[in-house]
Coordinates of C-alpha atoms (C1' of nucleotides) in Angstrom, one line a residue:
Chain A
M1269 CA -68.4 -103.6 19.5
T1270 CA -71.2 -101.2 18.7
D1271 CA -73.1 -102.1 21.8
D1272 CA -70.0 -101.9 23.9
T1273 CA -69.2 -98.5 22.5
L1274 CA -72.7 -97.2 23.3
S1275 CA -72.8 -98.5 26.8
E1276 CA -69.3 -97.8 27.7
P1277 CA -69.5 -95.4 30.7
I1278 CA -66.3 -93.4 30.1
A1279 CA -66.0 -89.9 31.2
F1280 CA -63.9 -87.9 28.8
D1281 CA -62.5 -84.8 30.5
D1282 CA -61.5 -83.1 27.3
P1283 CA -64.7 -81.2 26.2
I1284 CA -63.7 -81.4 22.5
L1285 CA -63.4 -85.2 22.6
A1286 CA -66.5 -85.5 24.7
A1287 CA -68.6 -83.6 22.3
R1288 CA -67.4 -85.5 19.3
I1289 CA -67.9 -88.9 21.0
A1290 CA -71.4 -87.9 22.0
K1291 CA -72.1 -87.1 18.4
H1292 CA -70.6 -90.5 17.4
R1293 CA -72.9 -92.3 19.8
D1294 CA -75.9 -90.3 18.5
A1295 CA -75.0 -91.4 15.0
L1296 CA -74.8 -95.1 16.1
R1297 CA -78.2 -94.8 17.8
A1298 CA -79.6 -93.2 14.7
G1299 CA -78.7 -96.3 12.6
G1300 CA -75.0 -96.1 12.3
Y1301 CA -72.7 -95.3 9.4
P1302 CA -72.9 -96.4 5.7
Y1303 CA -70.8 -99.3 4.7
R1304 CA -70.3 -97.9 1.2
F1305 CA -70.9 -94.8 -0.8
D1306 CA -71.2 -94.0 -4.5
R1307 CA -69.2 -91.0 -5.5
S1308 CA -69.7 -89.5 -9.0
D1309 CA -66.7 -87.2 -9.1
L1310 CA -63.4 -86.4 -7.5
A1311 CA -62.7 -82.8 -6.6
S1312 CA -60.1 -82.7 -9.4
D1313 CA -62.7 -84.0 -11.9
L1314 CA -64.9 -81.0 -11.1
H1315 CA -62.1 -78.5 -11.3
E1316 CA -61.2 -80.0 -14.7
R1317 CA -64.7 -80.0 -16.1
F1318 CA -66.0 -76.7 -14.6
G1319 CA -62.9 -74.9 -13.6
D1320 CA -63.3 -72.1 -16.2
S1321 CA -67.0 -71.4 -15.5
D1322 CA -67.8 -67.8 -14.8
P1323 CA -68.5 -66.5 -11.3
G1324 CA -72.1 -66.8 -10.4
S1325 CA -72.8 -69.5 -12.9
E1326 CA -75.1 -72.5 -12.5
T1327 CA -74.1 -75.7 -14.4
G1328 CA -77.3 -77.7 -14.0
V1329 CA -75.2 -80.7 -13.3
D1330 CA -75.7 -82.7 -10.1
V1331 CA -72.8 -84.6 -8.7
T1332 CA -71.9 -86.6 -5.6
V1333 CA -68.6 -86.0 -3.8
A1334 CA -67.1 -87.5 -0.8
G1335 CA -64.1 -86.8 1.5
R1336 CA -62.9 -85.3 4.7
L1337 CA -64.5 -82.0 5.8
M1338 CA -61.5 -79.8 6.5
N1339 CA -63.2 -76.5 7.5
V1340 CA -66.7 -74.9 7.9
R1341 CA -67.5 -71.2 7.6
D1342 CA -70.8 -70.5 9.1
M1343 CA -72.6 -67.3 7.7
G1344 CA -75.9 -67.6 9.5
R1345 CA -78.3 -68.9 6.9
L1346 CA -75.4 -69.9 4.6
A1347 CA -72.3 -72.0 5.2
F1348 CA -69.2 -73.0 3.3
G1349 CA -67.4 -76.2 3.8
V1350 CA -64.1 -77.4 2.4
L1351 CA -64.1 -81.0 1.4
Q1352 CA -60.8 -82.8 0.7
D1353 CA -60.6 -86.0 -1.2
V1354 CA -57.6 -87.9 -2.6
S1355 CA -57.5 -85.6 -5.6
G1356 CA -57.8 -82.2 -3.9
R1357 CA -60.4 -79.9 -2.5
I1358 CA -63.8 -78.7 -3.5
Q1359 CA -66.0 -76.2 -1.7
L1360 CA -69.5 -77.1 -0.4
F1361 CA -72.1 -74.3 -0.7
V1362 CA -74.6 -75.0 2.0
S1363 CA -77.7 -72.9 2.4
K1364 CA -80.6 -73.1 4.9
A1365 CA -83.0 -72.4 2.0
V1366 CA -82.0 -75.6 0.3
L1367 CA -81.4 -77.9 3.2
G1368 CA -84.1 -76.6 5.5
D1369 CA -83.7 -75.7 9.2
E1370 CA -83.1 -79.3 10.3
G1371 CA -80.7 -80.2 7.5
F1372 CA -78.7 -77.0 7.9
A1373 CA -78.4 -77.5 11.6
R1374 CA -77.3 -81.0 11.0
F1375 CA -74.6 -79.8 8.7
L1376 CA -73.3 -77.3 11.2
D1377 CA -73.2 -80.1 13.7
L1378 CA -70.5 -81.7 11.7
D1379 CA -66.9 -81.3 12.9
S1380 CA -63.8 -80.6 11.0
G1381 CA -62.2 -84.0 10.1
D1382 CA -65.5 -85.8 9.6
W1383 CA -65.8 -87.9 6.4
I1384 CA -68.9 -87.0 4.5
G1385 CA -70.6 -87.6 1.2
A1386 CA -72.6 -84.8 -0.4
T1387 CA -74.8 -84.4 -3.4
G1388 CA -75.8 -81.2 -5.2
E1389 CA -75.5 -79.0 -8.2
V1390 CA -72.1 -77.8 -9.4
M1391 CA -72.1 -74.0 -9.3
V1392 CA -69.7 -71.1 -9.0
T1393 CA -70.0 -68.5 -6.2
K1394 CA -70.1 -64.8 -6.8
K1395 CA -66.4 -64.7 -5.8
G1396 CA -65.6 -67.4 -8.4
E1397 CA -65.1 -70.4 -6.2
L1398 CA -66.2 -73.7 -7.8
S1399 CA -68.7 -75.3 -5.4
V1400 CA -71.2 -78.0 -4.9
R1401 CA -74.5 -76.6 -3.7
V1402 CA -75.4 -79.3 -1.2
S1403 CA -78.9 -80.7 -1.4
S1404 CA -78.2 -83.7 0.7
F1405 CA -75.3 -85.1 2.7
V1406 CA -74.4 -88.1 4.9
L1407 CA -71.9 -88.5 7.6
L1408 CA -69.6 -91.4 6.5
S1409 CA -67.3 -91.5 9.5
K1410 CA -66.8 -89.4 12.6
A1411 CA -63.5 -87.8 13.5
L1412 CA -63.3 -88.1 17.3
R1413 CA -60.1 -86.0 17.3
P1414 CA -59.8 -82.5 16.1
L1415 CA -57.6 -81.5 13.2
P1416 CA -54.4 -79.5 13.8
D1417 CA -54.4 -75.8 13.3
K1418 CA -56.0 -75.1 10.0
W1419 CA -53.4 -72.5 9.0
H1420 CA -50.2 -73.7 10.6
G1421 CA -51.0 -77.4 10.2
L1422 CA -48.8 -79.9 11.9
K1423 CA -45.2 -78.8 12.1
D1424 CA -43.6 -80.8 14.8
V1425 CA -41.3 -83.3 13.0
E1426 CA -41.8 -86.0 15.6
A1427 CA -45.5 -85.8 15.6
R1428 CA -45.5 -85.7 11.8
S1429 CA -43.4 -88.9 11.6
R1430 CA -45.3 -90.7 14.3
Q1431 CA -48.7 -89.7 13.1
R1432 CA -48.2 -89.6 9.4
Y1433 CA -51.9 -90.0 8.9
V1434 CA -52.4 -86.5 10.4
D1435 CA -49.4 -85.1 8.5
L1436 CA -50.9 -86.4 5.2
M1437 CA -54.4 -85.0 5.9
V1438 CA -53.2 -81.5 6.6
N1439 CA -49.9 -81.0 4.9
A1440 CA -50.2 -80.9 1.1
E1441 CA -46.4 -81.1 0.8
S1442 CA -46.3 -84.4 2.6
R1443 CA -49.0 -85.8 0.3
K1444 CA -47.1 -84.6 -2.7
T1445 CA -43.8 -86.2 -1.5
A1446 CA -45.6 -89.5 -0.8
L1447 CA -47.2 -89.6 -4.2
T1448 CA -43.9 -88.6 -5.9
R1449 CA -42.2 -91.5 -4.2
A1450 CA -44.8 -93.8 -5.6
K1451 CA -44.3 -92.4 -9.1
V1452 CA -40.5 -92.8 -8.8
V1453 CA -40.8 -96.5 -7.8
S1454 CA -43.4 -97.1 -10.5
E1455 CA -41.3 -95.4 -13.2
L1456 CA -38.1 -97.2 -12.1
R1457 CA -40.0 -100.5 -12.5
R1458 CA -41.3 -99.5 -15.9
Q1459 CA -37.9 -98.4 -17.1
F1460 CA -36.3 -101.7 -16.2
E1461 CA -39.1 -103.8 -17.5
D1462 CA -39.1 -101.9 -20.8
R1463 CA -35.4 -102.9 -21.2
G1464 CA -36.2 -106.5 -20.7
F1465 CA -35.3 -106.8 -17.0
I1466 CA -37.5 -109.2 -15.0
E1467 CA -38.4 -108.5 -11.4
F1468 CA -37.9 -111.1 -8.7
E1469 CA -38.2 -111.3 -4.9
T1470 CA -35.2 -112.8 -3.2
P1471 CA -35.0 -113.9 0.5
V1472 CA -35.0 -111.4 3.4
L1473 CA -34.3 -114.0 6.1
L1474 CA -30.9 -115.5 5.6
S1475 CA -28.6 -117.6 7.7
Q1476 CA -25.8 -115.3 6.6
A1477 CA -26.3 -111.7 5.4
T1478 CA -24.1 -111.1 2.3
G1479 CA -23.7 -108.8 -0.7
A1480 CA -22.6 -105.7 1.1
V1481 CA -20.3 -104.4 3.8
A1482 CA -22.7 -103.7 6.7
R1483 CA -23.9 -105.0 10.0
P1484 CA -27.1 -107.0 9.8
F1485 CA -30.1 -107.3 12.1
E1486 CA -30.2 -110.7 13.8
T1487 CA -33.3 -112.7 14.5
H1488 CA -34.2 -116.3 15.3
H1489 CA -36.5 -118.9 13.8
N1490 CA -38.1 -120.9 16.6
A1491 CA -39.3 -124.0 14.7
L1492 CA -35.9 -124.5 13.1
D1493 CA -34.0 -123.2 16.1
L1494 CA -32.0 -121.2 13.7
D1495 CA -30.3 -117.9 14.0
L1496 CA -31.1 -115.7 11.0
S1497 CA -30.1 -112.3 9.7
L1498 CA -32.1 -109.8 7.7
R1499 CA -30.6 -109.2 4.3
I1500 CA -28.3 -106.2 3.8
A1501 CA -28.4 -106.5 0.0
T1502 CA -30.0 -108.5 -2.8
E1503 CA -26.8 -108.8 -4.8
L1504 CA -25.7 -112.4 -4.5
F1505 CA -29.2 -113.8 -5.0
L1506 CA -29.9 -111.8 -8.1
K1507 CA -26.5 -112.9 -9.6
R1508 CA -27.5 -116.5 -8.8
L1509 CA -30.5 -115.9 -11.1
V1510 CA -28.3 -114.6 -13.9
I1511 CA -26.2 -117.8 -13.4
G1512 CA -29.4 -119.7 -13.7
G1513 CA -29.9 -118.1 -17.1
I1514 CA -32.3 -115.2 -16.4
E1515 CA -30.1 -112.7 -18.1
R1516 CA -31.7 -109.4 -17.0
V1517 CA -33.1 -109.3 -13.5
F1518 CA -33.9 -106.7 -10.9
E1519 CA -35.5 -106.2 -7.5
I1520 CA -36.9 -103.2 -5.7
G1521 CA -36.8 -104.3 -2.1
R1522 CA -36.5 -103.4 1.5
I1523 CA -32.9 -103.7 2.8
F1524 CA -32.1 -103.7 6.5
R1525 CA -28.9 -102.5 8.0
N1526 CA -28.2 -102.3 11.7
E1527 CA -26.9 -98.7 11.8
G1528 CA -27.7 -95.4 13.3
V1529 CA -30.4 -93.1 12.1
D1530 CA -29.5 -89.7 10.6
A1531 CA -30.5 -87.4 7.8
T1532 CA -29.6 -90.0 5.1
H1533 CA -29.9 -93.3 7.0
N1534 CA -32.9 -95.3 8.1
P1535 CA -32.4 -98.9 9.3
E1536 CA -34.8 -100.1 6.7
F1537 CA -34.6 -98.6 3.3
T1538 CA -35.4 -99.4 -0.3
M1539 CA -32.9 -100.4 -2.9
L1540 CA -33.1 -101.2 -6.5
E1541 CA -30.6 -103.7 -7.8
A1542 CA -30.3 -104.8 -11.4
Y1543 CA -28.1 -107.2 -13.3
Q1544 CA -27.5 -107.4 -17.0
A1545 CA -25.7 -110.3 -18.6
L1546 CA -23.2 -109.5 -21.4
A1547 CA -22.9 -106.0 -20.1
D1548 CA -20.0 -104.2 -18.4
Y1549 CA -20.0 -101.1 -16.1
G1550 CA -19.8 -98.8 -19.1
D1551 CA -23.1 -100.2 -20.3
I1552 CA -24.5 -99.7 -16.8
M1553 CA -23.5 -96.0 -16.8
E1554 CA -25.5 -95.4 -19.9
L1555 CA -28.4 -97.3 -18.4
V1556 CA -28.3 -95.2 -15.2
E1557 CA -28.2 -91.9 -17.1
E1558 CA -31.2 -92.8 -19.2
V1559 CA -33.2 -94.3 -16.4
L1560 CA -32.6 -91.4 -13.9
A1561 CA -33.5 -88.7 -16.5
A1562 CA -36.6 -90.6 -17.4
V1563 CA -37.6 -91.1 -13.8
A1564 CA -37.1 -87.4 -13.1
V1565 CA -39.3 -86.4 -16.0
A1566 CA -42.0 -88.9 -15.0
A1567 CA -42.0 -88.0 -11.3
V1568 CA -41.5 -84.2 -11.3
G1569 CA -41.8 -83.3 -15.0
T1570 CA -38.2 -82.3 -15.7
S1571 CA -34.7 -83.5 -15.4
T1572 CA -33.5 -80.0 -14.5
L1573 CA -34.1 -79.6 -10.8
T1574 CA -33.6 -77.3 -7.9
Y1575 CA -32.1 -79.1 -4.9
Q1576 CA -31.6 -77.3 -1.7
G1577 CA -31.8 -74.0 -3.5
R1578 CA -29.3 -74.9 -6.2
M1579 CA -29.7 -75.9 -9.8
L1580 CA -29.1 -79.5 -10.6
D1581 CA -29.2 -81.0 -14.1
L1582 CA -29.9 -84.7 -14.4
T1583 CA -29.8 -84.5 -18.2
P1584 CA -27.3 -87.0 -19.7
P1585 CA -24.5 -87.5 -20.2
F1586 CA -23.0 -87.3 -16.7
R1587 CA -19.4 -86.4 -16.0
R1588 CA -17.1 -89.4 -15.6
V1589 CA -13.9 -89.3 -13.6
R1590 CA -11.6 -91.9 -12.2
L1591 CA -11.5 -91.9 -8.4
V1592 CA -7.7 -91.6 -8.2
D1593 CA -7.8 -88.7 -10.7
L1594 CA -10.5 -87.0 -8.7
V1595 CA -8.4 -87.3 -5.5
A1596 CA -5.4 -85.9 -7.3
E1597 CA -7.5 -83.0 -8.5
V1598 CA -9.0 -82.2 -5.2
V1599 CA -5.9 -82.5 -3.1
D1600 CA -4.0 -80.7 -5.9
E1601 CA -1.1 -83.1 -5.8
D1602 CA 0.0 -85.6 -8.4
V1603 CA -0.9 -88.7 -6.4
S1604 CA -1.8 -92.2 -7.7
L1605 CA -1.7 -95.8 -6.6
D1606 CA 2.0 -95.6 -7.4
T1607 CA 2.5 -92.9 -4.7
S1608 CA 4.3 -94.2 -1.6
I1609 CA 2.1 -95.4 1.2
V1610 CA 3.9 -93.1 3.5
R1611 CA 3.0 -90.1 1.4
L1612 CA -0.6 -91.3 1.0
R1613 CA -1.0 -91.7 4.8
A1614 CA 0.3 -88.2 5.3
L1615 CA -2.2 -86.9 2.9
A1616 CA -5.0 -88.8 4.6
D1617 CA -3.9 -87.3 7.8
R1618 CA -4.3 -83.9 6.3
Y1619 CA -8.0 -84.6 5.8
G1620 CA -8.5 -86.0 9.2
V1621 CA -8.4 -89.7 8.2
E1622 CA -6.6 -91.8 10.7
A1623 CA -5.1 -94.5 8.4
D1624 CA -5.1 -98.0 9.9
P1625 CA -1.7 -99.7 9.5
S1626 CA -3.4 -102.6 7.7
W1627 CA -4.7 -100.4 4.9
G1628 CA -3.0 -100.6 1.6
P1629 CA -2.7 -97.7 -0.9
G1630 CA -6.1 -98.5 -2.4
R1631 CA -7.9 -98.2 0.9
V1632 CA -6.1 -95.0 1.9
M1633 CA -6.9 -93.5 -1.5
F1634 CA -10.5 -94.4 -1.1
E1635 CA -10.7 -92.9 2.4
I1636 CA -9.2 -89.7 1.2
Y1637 CA -11.8 -89.6 -1.6
E1638 CA -14.6 -90.0 0.9
A1639 CA -13.2 -87.4 3.3
A1640 CA -12.1 -84.8 0.8
A1641 CA -13.5 -85.3 -2.6
E1642 CA -17.0 -86.8 -2.5
S1643 CA -18.7 -83.8 -0.9
T1644 CA -17.2 -81.4 -3.5
I1645 CA -19.2 -83.0 -6.3
W1646 CA -22.5 -81.3 -7.2
E1647 CA -23.5 -82.2 -10.8
P1648 CA -24.2 -85.9 -11.5
T1649 CA -20.8 -87.6 -11.7
F1650 CA -19.7 -91.2 -12.2
V1651 CA -16.7 -91.7 -10.0
T1652 CA -15.0 -94.8 -11.5
D1653 CA -12.4 -97.4 -11.0
Y1654 CA -12.4 -98.0 -7.3
P1655 CA -9.5 -99.8 -5.6
K1656 CA -9.8 -103.6 -5.4
E1657 CA -9.2 -103.3 -1.7
V1658 CA -12.6 -101.7 -1.1
S1659 CA -14.6 -103.6 -3.7
P1660 CA -14.9 -107.2 -2.8
L1661 CA -17.5 -108.1 -5.4
A1662 CA -16.3 -106.1 -8.4
R1663 CA -14.3 -107.4 -11.3
L1664 CA -10.7 -106.4 -11.7
H1665 CA -10.1 -103.5 -14.0
R1666 CA -9.1 -104.7 -17.5
D1667 CA -6.2 -102.3 -17.6
D1668 CA -5.0 -102.2 -13.9
P1669 CA -5.4 -105.2 -11.5
R1670 CA -5.1 -102.9 -8.5
L1671 CA -8.5 -101.4 -9.5
T1672 CA -11.9 -102.7 -10.2
E1673 CA -14.5 -101.8 -12.8
R1674 CA -16.7 -100.1 -10.4
F1675 CA -18.4 -96.7 -10.3
E1676 CA -20.6 -94.8 -8.0
L1677 CA -22.9 -92.1 -9.1
V1678 CA -22.4 -89.0 -6.9
I1679 CA -24.9 -86.1 -6.9
A1680 CA -24.9 -83.2 -4.6
G1681 CA -22.2 -84.8 -2.5
S1682 CA -23.9 -88.1 -1.9
E1683 CA -24.0 -91.5 -3.5
Y1684 CA -27.0 -92.5 -5.5
A1685 CA -25.8 -95.6 -7.3
N1686 CA -23.1 -98.2 -7.0
A1687 CA -22.3 -100.5 -9.9
F1688 CA -19.6 -102.8 -11.3
S1689 CA -18.6 -105.1 -14.0
E1690 CA -19.4 -108.1 -11.8
L1691 CA -16.7 -110.3 -10.5
N1692 CA -17.3 -113.7 -12.1
D1693 CA -14.1 -115.6 -11.5
P1694 CA -14.7 -118.0 -8.6
F1695 CA -11.0 -118.2 -7.7
D1696 CA -10.7 -114.4 -7.5
Q1697 CA -14.1 -114.3 -5.6
R1698 CA -12.8 -116.8 -3.0
E1699 CA -9.7 -114.8 -2.5
R1700 CA -11.6 -111.6 -1.9
F1701 CA -13.9 -113.4 0.5
E1702 CA -10.8 -114.7 2.4
V1703 CA -9.5 -111.2 2.8
Q1704 CA -12.8 -110.0 4.1
A1705 CA -13.0 -113.0 6.4
A1706 CA -9.6 -112.2 7.8
A1707 CA -10.8 -108.6 8.5
R1708 CA -13.9 -110.1 10.2
A1709 CA -11.7 -112.4 12.3
A1710 CA -9.7 -109.4 13.3
G1711 CA -12.8 -107.7 14.7
D1712 CA -14.4 -105.9 11.7
D1713 CA -18.0 -107.1 12.1
E1714 CA -19.0 -105.3 9.0
A1715 CA -16.6 -107.2 6.8
H1716 CA -18.2 -109.5 4.3
P1717 CA -18.6 -113.2 5.3
I1718 CA -17.7 -116.0 3.0
D1719 CA -20.7 -117.3 1.0
E1720 CA -19.7 -120.8 0.0
D1721 CA -22.8 -121.5 -2.0
Y1722 CA -22.3 -118.3 -4.0
I1723 CA -18.8 -119.5 -5.0
R1724 CA -20.3 -122.8 -6.0
A1725 CA -22.8 -120.9 -8.1
L1726 CA -19.9 -119.0 -9.7
E1727 CA -18.3 -122.3 -10.5
Y1728 CA -21.1 -122.9 -13.0
G1729 CA -20.2 -119.7 -14.8
L1730 CA -21.5 -116.2 -14.4
P1731 CA -21.4 -114.5 -17.8
P1732 CA -19.9 -111.1 -18.1
T1733 CA -22.4 -109.1 -16.2
G1734 CA -23.0 -105.5 -15.3
G1735 CA -24.7 -104.9 -11.9
L1736 CA -26.2 -101.9 -10.3
G1737 CA -27.7 -100.7 -7.0
I1738 CA -29.7 -97.5 -6.6
G1739 CA -30.8 -96.1 -3.3
V1740 CA -34.4 -95.3 -3.9
D1741 CA -35.1 -93.3 -0.8
R1742 CA -32.2 -90.9 -1.6
L1743 CA -33.3 -90.6 -5.2
V1744 CA -36.8 -89.6 -3.9
M1745 CA -35.1 -87.1 -1.6
L1746 CA -33.3 -85.6 -4.6
L1747 CA -36.4 -85.4 -6.7
T1748 CA -38.6 -83.9 -4.0
D1749 CA -36.0 -81.6 -2.6
C1750 CA -36.1 -83.2 0.9
K1751 CA -33.0 -82.9 3.0
H1752 CA -34.0 -85.7 5.5
I1753 CA -34.8 -89.3 4.7
R1754 CA -37.7 -89.4 7.2
E1755 CA -39.5 -87.0 4.8
V1756 CA -39.6 -89.6 2.1
I1757 CA -40.2 -92.7 4.3
L1758 CA -43.8 -92.6 5.5
F1759 CA -43.2 -94.5 8.7
P1760 CA -39.5 -94.0 9.7
T1761 CA -37.9 -96.1 12.4
M1762 CA -38.4 -94.4 15.8
R1763 CA -38.2 -95.3 19.4
P1764 CA -41.6 -96.2 20.8
E1765 CA -43.6 -93.5 22.4
A1766 CA -43.6 -93.4 26.2
A1767 CA -47.3 -93.2 26.5
S1768 CA -49.9 -91.8 24.1
P1769 CA -53.2 -93.5 24.8
P1770 CA -55.9 -93.4 22.2
V1771 CA -59.1 -91.9 23.5
V1772 CA -60.8 -95.1 23.0
G1773 CA -59.4 -97.2 25.8
S1774 CA -58.8 -100.9 25.9
R1775 CA -60.8 -101.2 29.1
Chain B
rG334 C1' -20.7 -92.8 21.3
rG335 C1' -19.5 -87.1 22.1
rG336 C1' -21.3 -81.9 22.0
rC337 C1' -25.2 -78.3 21.6
rC338 C1' -30.5 -77.6 21.6
rU339 C1' -35.9 -78.6 22.2
rG340 C1' -40.4 -80.6 24.9
rU341 C1' -45.9 -75.1 27.9
rA342 C1' -53.9 -75.9 25.9
rG343 C1' -56.1 -80.4 20.4
rC344 C1' -52.5 -77.3 16.9
rU345 C1' -49.0 -73.0 16.1
rC346 C1' -46.4 -70.1 19.5
rC347 C1' -45.2 -66.0 23.7
rA348 C1' -44.0 -65.9 29.3
rA349 C1' -36.1 -60.0 31.5
rU350 C1' -33.3 -60.9 36.1
rG351 C1' -36.9 -67.4 39.7
rG352 C1' -42.6 -63.9 41.8
rC353 C1' -50.3 -65.4 40.8
rA354 C1' -49.0 -69.3 33.1
rG355 C1' -50.7 -66.1 28.1
rA356 C1' -52.2 -65.4 22.8
rG357 C1' -54.0 -67.0 17.9
rC358 C1' -56.4 -71.0 15.6
rA359 C1' -59.7 -75.1 16.9
rG360 C1' -63.8 -76.0 20.5
rC361 C1' -68.4 -73.7 23.2
rG362 C1' -72.6 -69.5 23.3
rG363 C1' -74.4 -65.5 20.1
rA364 C1' -74.7 -62.2 15.3
rC365 C1' -74.4 -62.5 10.0
rU366 C1' -77.3 -65.2 2.7
rU367 C1' -71.2 -65.3 -1.1
rU368 C1' -67.0 -67.0 2.6
rU369 C1' -61.7 -68.4 1.1
rA370 C1' -56.9 -68.5 7.7
rA371 C1' -64.4 -65.3 6.8
rU372 C1' -65.6 -61.3 10.3
rC373 C1' -67.6 -59.4 14.9
rC374 C1' -69.3 -60.1 20.3
rG375 C1' -69.0 -63.3 24.8
rA376 C1' -67.6 -67.1 28.2
rA377 C1' -64.2 -71.1 29.0
rG378 C1' -59.8 -74.4 28.6
rC379 C1' -53.2 -75.6 30.1
rG380 C1' -50.0 -75.7 35.9
rU381 C1' -45.5 -76.5 31.8
rG382 C1' -42.3 -84.5 28.9
rU383 C1' -41.4 -87.8 33.7
rG384 C1' -39.2 -88.3 38.6
rG385 C1' -36.3 -86.0 42.2
rG386 C1' -33.7 -81.6 44.4
rU387 C1' -32.5 -76.3 45.7
rU388 C1' -35.7 -72.2 47.3
rC389 C1' -40.4 -68.5 51.1
rG390 C1' -41.5 -69.3 45.9
rA391 C1' -39.5 -73.2 39.9
rG392 C1' -42.1 -73.3 33.1
rU393 C1' -37.4 -70.6 34.4
rC394 C1' -31.8 -73.1 38.5
rC395 C1' -29.5 -78.4 39.6
rC396 C1' -29.6 -84.0 38.8
rA397 C1' -31.5 -88.3 36.6
rC398 C1' -34.7 -90.4 33.1
rC399 C1' -38.0 -90.4 28.4
rA400 C1' -38.8 -88.6 23.4
rG401 C1' -37.1 -85.6 19.5
rG402 C1' -33.8 -82.1 16.7
rC403 C1' -28.9 -80.3 14.8
rC404 C1' -23.7 -81.1 14.4
rC405 C1' -19.5 -84.4 15.0
rA406 C1' -17.5 -89.7 15.2

RNA sequence: GGGCCUGUAGCUCCAAUGGCAGAGCAGCGGACUUUUAAUCCGAAGCGUGUGGGUUCGAGUCCCACCAGGCCCA
């Protein structure tokens, strides 16, 4: 490949690219690039160790740093470089007196974006900027493309999503969001593990996608000549594990739903599901409160946030309100599941919900909640006791068989968690599946299919179990104050680019 | 799926009513030994997402398509 690159007779009409490619070829002719490099300190290490040194001071300490050269300020016989590594930035103090004419010229020949390694004494400039006075440096890798505007960076949301690598190198906010996401996932995992939950990986490819009400992606296995779907939830497999006797299980995994893309939806997203034997949904509420507060503190340092310009307190305990009571409160009418269906439909109509004739009171109530009540919630709120009609996997409420022991955690108008006392009666589960299957037969392709093996599993006995799902992407959005899911998914789903050839052609 | 909007130099953005397409940064040449978006001087660089159309003349108007954004379903 090296020889090819050297001999390749391509004429690059962009002078910026042409100049950089020429330098790249020079570097190859001069012996090529290093395969490895020993760095002594990260930028952040130096700021930590020497950050409070006085302006003009010499430390007498030699270090070796490495990173991407972001900017060079040439002063004639002196130059300043900005080196960025994974931890932050450190200034390079480069003088002709130290490097000599040839070395100094070689430094000025570098381009912004190049990866370099540099060795020198740690010092502080007269203006107080901690720097490395470069005594030697090496080009580690050439950037053939220029960096975006050093001040404005890369703003175009499409370009930032498609070329996340550029976004990350120039936009500190994007790096911070990405790193916060990693912390959130890591802390979630730690929180569940600390409570005795064990993490498993359940199948993605399924002959039947179950565990949620959603449309799956379809694919095909050639060797088995088998149509398969990508999973839309991990729910039923994790509960199979509980049936198998692994009493506390969880999975943080990618879920795929064949839906549109908008500010809060990406076709592939990350969900945490957890199941705890011998627990009910009340136990899960306490678990969620503790875990979310802990994750917030670990990821952003506090459970008292600002989201979209407004204060938001994730400190437990969260408000708890029954769904039907919340609806009554919001519509300011004394409605309940005992209210006549005619009156409920009229109410639904008031909020723009076109009630289907097949809907019972529970479904109508739920739709009114979604249309009128959910978005009014700001502070973390457990909305509890969802109608049976809209909760095919949740256990009947111990006090009212028209309801289930289910809650959703709603924050700032959106759902962050969905949980139940799990339905563990195989007879009841079959009936719920039959209802869903009927809806499916009637044309609702999002309705839940019957999972016969899951019923068989239930026949062996699922203990009383509390289960939980948390939308990880949305949680990250909340904690990083992002209003669009693409900001927290590094490589969001997009249509392919029409044509964006790399400068290095395929020939 | 519907409505509205956007696409101009590597990046960030200007260009009344259609009338010779501009700036800043980056890059190039030059000056400068303490800069912090360095500064100063100089010379360049785009024919406007793609394809049609209207017009003497289109970045600007019309149609289709591509990609994206916002709102609604």
